[in-house]
Amino acid sequence: MRRVCGTICGVAALALMSGTAISEELTLGIGTEPSSIDPNFYNFPQNHAIGDHWAETLVLKDNKQNATPLLATSWNPLPNDNKVWEFKLRKGVKFTDGSPFTADDVLATHKYALGVKTGSPPGRYQRNKELTKIDDYTVHITTGSAYPLMDKEMAMVHIVQKDMAETKVTGDYNAGTANIGTGPYKFVEWVQGERVVFEPNPDYYGEKAKWSKVTFRPIKSDPARLAALLSGAVDIIDYVPTNDLGELRKNPKLALTEFPSNRVIYFWPDQSRYDSPYVKNNDGTPAVPNPLRNIKVREAISLAINRKAIVERVMSGAGIEAEQMSPEFIFGSNPKLPKLKYDPDRAKKLLAEAGWPDGFQLTIHGPNDRYVNDEKVSETWAQMLTKIGIKAKVVTMPKATYFGKTRAGENPLGLPDIPQFSFFMMGSGSNLGDGGSQLQFSHHAYYPLKNMGVGNRGRYNNMNVDALMWA
């Protein structure tokens, strides 16, 4: 079930079955389709979950984000040089074409991953690392300084057979002509919008597959996905509609699995521009200077949000109040930080102190098909901000359109363009199971050459904070 659910499950429901014999087929209804079958194409949870079935990483992360052996059996910094990590590879592993897994496949895959050009490729974790083959089952990875996150980063790139890494591209993986991996399943086909199909790998070195066929069916609509489960058309679904959790928990024919995700949902304010496009005075004229640049206004916005009510009413209890950028089970989360308060009266006073006693107009932008209840959460934020005088409205759009507008590209200086929005929803989690890496991703100034700030779509820039991350 680890591979069946992978990272796609936050709340999952499955119909109870009588057994798990190899003769049985398994069909999963998923809310979001992968963007590619190439697991090294884009750092997207669904891509990783699908990729886990036919390709493997050197290191596996468990449900607490701890590193455990997979294609590598052990790893450690060299005792005389903490800038070099030694990875010992598993022996006796074969790819689905019968060829042996060796260090050559690791080096070729990491070179391929580095060359994939997308907004957030898994290969970005391989930047500034030099891989050296010591023998067929030993690889040394050298960095410019001591690097404690090395083992977690090796969990992000899926190893493919050397010839495929050297000669094939993403389109070949999508077509099924390059999918030679070491996983417990073999890739069969991807019919975009309809299904992704796998069959068992009979030569897998580990625990054998329990299913004669595994099919992922993308079903975007929450009601349709749930109906498919209840009718028996699928056996498991993810992104269970939170409004239905109460009834589903009572259904003896279903098993409901709930566990905390490492993803945090938050909103970015445009605090960089003097004149922001979707911040207006109450008469509709541009609000200049942009009130979101004022720290008291931003604090007022935080105080206006009743996080507990959102968890209880919008998420039906299937959520946790976010107090910081990392959940409590992630290394680096700080239990000593004070709880974020809900105090609308204090929020109104701060707005007045900031020079906006009558508030202003604000448009909140967000996706409507990416996160659980994303549109409802945006609408709830708008209602809460309106109560303190910030007259907020909501505009949502499909993720395919939305995320391009949050990061339009790069200008000639190499810096990211300012997003088209003034206040917008984002979600991110610590892929490495480490709070520090999450902050490097989302709050360090944009510095892609060092893999820093690549997720900083709010354009936060604080040299003192950056210095702490380099320390």
mmCIF file of N, CA and C in Angstrom, residues 285-352:
data_model
loop_
_atom_site.group_PDB
_atom_site.id
_atom_site.type_symbol
_atom_site.label_atom_id
_atom_site.label_comp_id
_atom_site.label_asym_id
_atom_site.label_seq_id
_atom_site.Cartn_x
_atom_site.Cartn_y
_atom_site.Cartn_z
ATOM 1 N N THR A 285 -9.815 53.559 -6.925
ATOM 2 C CA THR A 285 -8.555 54.079 -7.443
ATOM 3 C C THR A 285 -7.386 53.291 -6.860
ATOM 4 N N PRO A 286 -6.215 53.307 -7.516
ATOM 5 C CA PRO A 286 -5.071 52.553 -6.996
ATOM 6 C C PRO A 286 -4.702 52.974 -5.580
ATOM 7 N N ALA A 287 -4.457 51.994 -4.717
ATOM 8 C CA ALA A 287 -4.045 52.268 -3.343
ATOM 9 C C ALA A 287 -2.532 52.440 -3.327
ATOM 10 N N VAL A 288 -2.119 53.696 -3.291
ATOM 11 C CA VAL A 288 -0.696 54.030 -3.333
ATOM 12 C C VAL A 288 -0.359 54.912 -2.140
ATOM 13 N N PRO A 289 0.636 54.513 -1.330
ATOM 14 C CA PRO A 289 1.471 53.320 -1.469
ATOM 15 C C PRO A 289 0.712 52.042 -1.114
ATOM 16 N N ASN A 290 1.127 50.959 -1.700
ATOM 17 C CA ASN A 290 0.514 49.655 -1.488
ATOM 18 C C ASN A 290 0.480 49.330 0.006
ATOM 19 N N PRO A 291 -0.715 49.183 0.614
ATOM 20 C CA PRO A 291 -0.783 48.920 2.057
ATOM 21 C C PRO A 291 -0.162 47.590 2.469
ATOM 22 N N LEU A 292 -0.041 46.639 1.551
ATOM 23 C CA LEU A 292 0.544 45.346 1.905
ATOM 24 C C LEU A 292 2.032 45.451 2.213
ATOM 25 N N ARG A 293 2.640 46.586 1.882
ATOM 26 C CA ARG A 293 4.044 46.802 2.223
ATOM 27 C C ARG A 293 4.223 47.119 3.710
ATOM 28 N N ASN A 294 3.125 47.463 4.365
ATOM 29 C CA ASN A 294 3.174 47.869 5.774
ATOM 30 C C ASN A 294 3.037 46.638 6.667
ATOM 31 N N ILE A 295 3.996 46.447 7.570
ATOM 32 C CA ILE A 295 3.991 45.256 8.410
ATOM 33 C C ILE A 295 2.766 45.198 9.317
ATOM 34 N N LYS A 296 2.226 46.361 9.696
ATOM 35 C CA LYS A 296 1.037 46.355 10.544
ATOM 36 C C LYS A 296 -0.177 45.849 9.773
ATOM 37 N N VAL A 297 -0.244 46.147 8.499
ATOM 38 C CA VAL A 297 -1.343 45.643 7.676
ATOM 39 C C VAL A 297 -1.234 44.125 7.539
ATOM 40 N N ARG A 298 -0.037 43.638 7.325
ATOM 41 C CA ARG A 298 0.143 42.189 7.187
ATOM 42 C C ARG A 298 -0.176 41.476 8.502
ATOM 43 N N GLU A 299 0.197 42.089 9.624
ATOM 44 C CA GLU A 299 -0.143 41.493 10.912
ATOM 45 C C GLU A 299 -1.654 41.518 11.124
ATOM 46 N N ALA A 300 -2.294 42.585 10.697
ATOM 47 C CA ALA A 300 -3.749 42.674 10.825
ATOM 48 C C ALA A 300 -4.427 41.562 10.028
ATOM 49 N N ILE A 301 -3.910 41.289 8.841
ATOM 50 C CA ILE A 301 -4.475 40.215 8.021
ATOM 51 C C ILE A 301 -4.356 38.877 8.740
ATOM 52 N N SER A 302 -3.208 38.619 9.349
ATOM 53 C CA SER A 302 -3.024 37.372 10.092
ATOM 54 C C SER A 302 -3.998 37.282 11.269
ATOM 55 N N LEU A 303 -4.152 38.379 12.001
ATOM 56 C CA LEU A 303 -5.048 38.386 13.161
ATOM 57 C C LEU A 303 -6.509 38.219 12.766
ATOM 58 N N ALA A 304 -6.831 38.543 11.528
ATOM 59 C CA ALA A 304 -8.223 38.455 11.072
ATOM 60 C C ALA A 304 -8.643 37.031 10.719
ATOM 61 N N ILE A 305 -7.681 36.121 10.608
ATOM 62 C CA ILE A 305 -7.979 34.775 10.132
ATOM 63 C C ILE A 305 -8.204 33.827 11.304
ATOM 64 N N ASN A 306 -9.390 33.257 11.356
ATOM 65 C CA ASN A 306 -9.746 32.267 12.372
ATOM 66 C C ASN A 306 -9.394 30.886 11.830
ATOM 67 N N ARG A 307 -8.171 30.465 12.072
ATOM 68 C CA ARG A 307 -7.688 29.198 11.527
ATOM 69 C C ARG A 307 -8.454 28.000 12.085
ATOM 70 N N LYS A 308 -8.809 28.067 13.346
ATOM 71 C CA LYS A 308 -9.559 26.967 13.964
ATOM 72 C C LYS A 308 -10.896 26.777 13.268
ATOM 73 N N ALA A 309 -11.576 27.872 12.951
ATOM 74 C CA ALA A 309 -12.879 27.779 12.284
ATOM 75 C C ALA A 309 -12.736 27.186 10.887
ATOM 76 N N ILE A 310 -11.652 27.526 10.202
ATOM 77 C CA ILE A 310 -11.437 26.971 8.864
ATOM 78 C C ILE A 310 -11.265 25.459 8.944
ATOM 79 N N VAL A 311 -10.477 25.004 9.923
ATOM 80 C CA VAL A 311 -10.265 23.560 10.088
ATOM 81 C C VAL A 311 -11.578 22.855 10.405
ATOM 82 N N GLU A 312 -12.357 23.427 11.309
ATOM 83 C CA GLU A 312 -13.576 22.763 11.760
ATOM 84 C C GLU A 312 -14.705 22.837 10.735
ATOM 85 N N ARG A 313 -14.877 24.003 10.097
ATOM 86 C CA ARG A 313 -16.055 24.194 9.250
ATOM 87 C C ARG A 313 -15.784 23.941 7.770
ATOM 88 N N VAL A 314 -14.671 24.441 7.276
ATOM 89 C CA VAL A 314 -14.375 24.259 5.856
ATOM 90 C C VAL A 314 -13.772 22.885 5.597
ATOM 91 N N MET A 315 -12.875 22.442 6.497
ATOM 92 C CA MET A 315 -12.181 21.180 6.289
ATOM 93 C C MET A 315 -12.826 20.011 7.023
ATOM 94 N N SER A 316 -13.919 20.262 7.748
ATOM 95 C CA SER A 316 -14.617 19.204 8.504
ATOM 96 C C SER A 316 -13.668 18.442 9.423
ATOM 97 N N GLY A 317 -12.725 19.164 10.007
ATOM 98 C CA GLY A 317 -11.778 18.558 10.928
ATOM 99 C C GLY A 317 -10.588 17.891 10.273
ATOM 100 N N ALA A 318 -10.561 17.806 8.957
ATOM 101 C CA ALA A 318 -9.465 17.132 8.249
ATOM 102 C C ALA A 318 -8.358 18.126 7.933
ATOM 103 N N GLY A 319 -7.810 18.714 8.962
ATOM 104 C CA GLY A 319 -6.746 19.692 8.797
ATOM 105 C C GLY A 319 -6.164 20.040 10.140
ATOM 106 N N ILE A 320 -5.080 20.776 10.132
ATOM 107 C CA ILE A 320 -4.403 21.225 11.346
ATOM 108 C C ILE A 320 -4.118 22.705 11.193
ATOM 109 N N GLU A 321 -4.340 23.470 12.240
ATOM 110 C CA GLU A 321 -4.042 24.903 12.196
ATOM 111 C C GLU A 321 -2.542 25.099 11.973
ATOM 112 N N ALA A 322 -2.206 25.853 10.959
ATOM 113 C CA ALA A 322 -0.799 26.096 10.640
ATOM 114 C C ALA A 322 -0.263 27.216 11.514
ATOM 115 N N GLU A 323 0.751 26.911 12.299
ATOM 116 C CA GLU A 323 1.380 27.902 13.169
ATOM 117 C C GLU A 323 2.723 28.377 12.617
ATOM 118 N N GLN A 324 3.305 27.600 11.710
ATOM 119 C CA GLN A 324 4.579 27.940 11.097
ATOM 120 C C GLN A 324 4.684 27.171 9.790
ATOM 121 N N MET A 325 5.791 27.310 9.086
ATOM 122 C CA MET A 325 5.900 26.744 7.747
ATOM 123 C C MET A 325 6.090 25.231 7.748
ATOM 124 N N SER A 326 6.392 24.626 8.886
ATOM 125 C CA SER A 326 6.596 23.180 8.944
ATOM 126 C C SER A 326 5.669 22.559 9.981
ATOM 127 N N PRO A 327 4.994 21.450 9.649
ATOM 128 C CA PRO A 327 4.184 20.740 10.641
ATOM 129 C C PRO A 327 5.041 20.247 11.795
ATOM 130 N N GLU A 328 4.390 19.925 12.891
ATOM 131 C CA GLU A 328 5.127 19.607 14.111
ATOM 132 C C GLU A 328 5.978 18.344 13.990
ATOM 133 N N PHE A 329 5.641 17.408 13.095
ATOM 134 C CA PHE A 329 6.425 16.179 12.982
ATOM 135 C C PHE A 329 7.628 16.331 12.056
ATOM 136 N N ILE A 330 7.800 17.504 11.446
ATOM 137 C CA ILE A 330 8.942 17.745 10.558
ATOM 138 C C ILE A 330 10.129 18.268 11.356
ATOM 139 N N PHE A 331 11.308 17.733 11.108
ATOM 140 C CA PHE A 331 12.507 18.203 11.780
ATOM 141 C C PHE A 331 12.717 19.682 11.470
ATOM 142 N N GLY A 332 12.937 20.458 12.503
ATOM 143 C CA GLY A 332 13.109 21.898 12.334
ATOM 144 C C GLY A 332 11.902 22.686 12.778
ATOM 145 N N SER A 333 10.769 22.020 12.973
ATOM 146 C CA SER A 333 9.605 22.704 13.522
ATOM 147 C C SER A 333 9.909 23.124 14.957
ATOM 148 N N ASN A 334 9.496 24.335 15.317
ATOM 149 C CA ASN A 334 9.849 24.892 16.618
ATOM 150 C C ASN A 334 8.622 24.922 17.532
ATOM 151 N N PRO A 335 8.546 24.032 18.527
ATOM 152 C CA PRO A 335 7.378 23.994 19.416
ATOM 153 C C PRO A 335 7.293 25.191 20.356
ATOM 154 N N LYS A 336 8.365 25.984 20.444
ATOM 155 C CA LYS A 336 8.374 27.122 21.370
ATOM 156 C C LYS A 336 7.799 28.402 20.759
ATOM 157 N N LEU A 337 7.551 28.388 19.456
ATOM 158 C CA LEU A 337 6.987 29.588 18.844
ATOM 159 C C LEU A 337 5.581 29.840 19.375
ATOM 160 N N PRO A 338 5.218 31.096 19.611
ATOM 161 C CA PRO A 338 3.873 31.387 20.121
ATOM 162 C C PRO A 338 2.806 31.047 19.099
ATOM 163 N N LYS A 339 1.631 30.676 19.602
ATOM 164 C CA LYS A 339 0.511 30.362 18.734
ATOM 165 C C LYS A 339 0.040 31.627 18.009
ATOM 166 N N LEU A 340 -0.361 31.452 16.751
ATOM 167 C CA LEU A 340 -0.900 32.575 16.004
ATOM 168 C C LEU A 340 -2.306 32.888 16.510
ATOM 169 N N LYS A 341 -2.570 34.163 16.775
ATOM 170 C CA LYS A 341 -3.818 34.559 17.409
ATOM 171 C C LYS A 341 -4.883 34.938 16.382
ATOM 172 N N TYR A 342 -6.131 34.797 16.830
ATOM 173 C CA TYR A 342 -7.274 35.330 16.085
ATOM 174 C C TYR A 342 -7.828 36.479 16.914
ATOM 175 N N ASP A 343 -7.693 37.703 16.421
ATOM 176 C CA ASP A 343 -8.097 38.885 17.185
ATOM 177 C C ASP A 343 -8.525 39.974 16.198
ATOM 178 N N PRO A 344 -9.761 39.905 15.698
ATOM 179 C CA PRO A 344 -10.214 40.891 14.711
ATOM 180 C C PRO A 344 -10.240 42.319 15.236
ATOM 181 N N ASP A 345 -10.505 42.505 16.533
ATOM 182 C CA ASP A 345 -10.505 43.865 17.095
ATOM 183 C C ASP A 345 -9.109 44.467 17.029
ATOM 184 N N ARG A 346 -8.108 43.679 17.403
ATOM 185 C CA ARG A 346 -6.730 44.134 17.318
ATOM 186 C C ARG A 346 -6.358 44.397 15.852
ATOM 187 N N ALA A 347 -6.874 43.590 14.943
ATOM 188 C CA ALA A 347 -6.590 43.773 13.523
ATOM 189 C C ALA A 347 -7.096 45.128 13.035
ATOM 190 N N LYS A 348 -8.294 45.514 13.450
ATOM 191 C CA LYS A 348 -8.851 46.810 13.046
ATOM 192 C C LYS A 348 -8.000 47.961 13.574
ATOM 193 N N LYS A 349 -7.501 47.825 14.800
ATOM 194 C CA LYS A 349 -6.662 48.874 15.380
ATOM 195 C C LYS A 349 -5.352 49.008 14.605
ATOM 196 N N LEU A 350 -4.787 47.882 14.208
ATOM 197 C CA LEU A 350 -3.538 47.931 13.451
ATOM 198 C C LEU A 350 -3.739 48.576 12.086
ATOM 199 N N LEU A 351 -4.871 48.300 11.448
ATOM 200 C CA LEU A 351 -5.156 48.946 10.172
ATOM 201 C C LEU A 351 -5.214 50.459 10.333
ATOM 202 N N ALA A 352 -5.862 50.910 11.424
ATOM 203 C CA ALA A 352 -5.952 52.358 11.671
ATOM 204 C C ALA A 352 -4.571 52.945 11.926
#
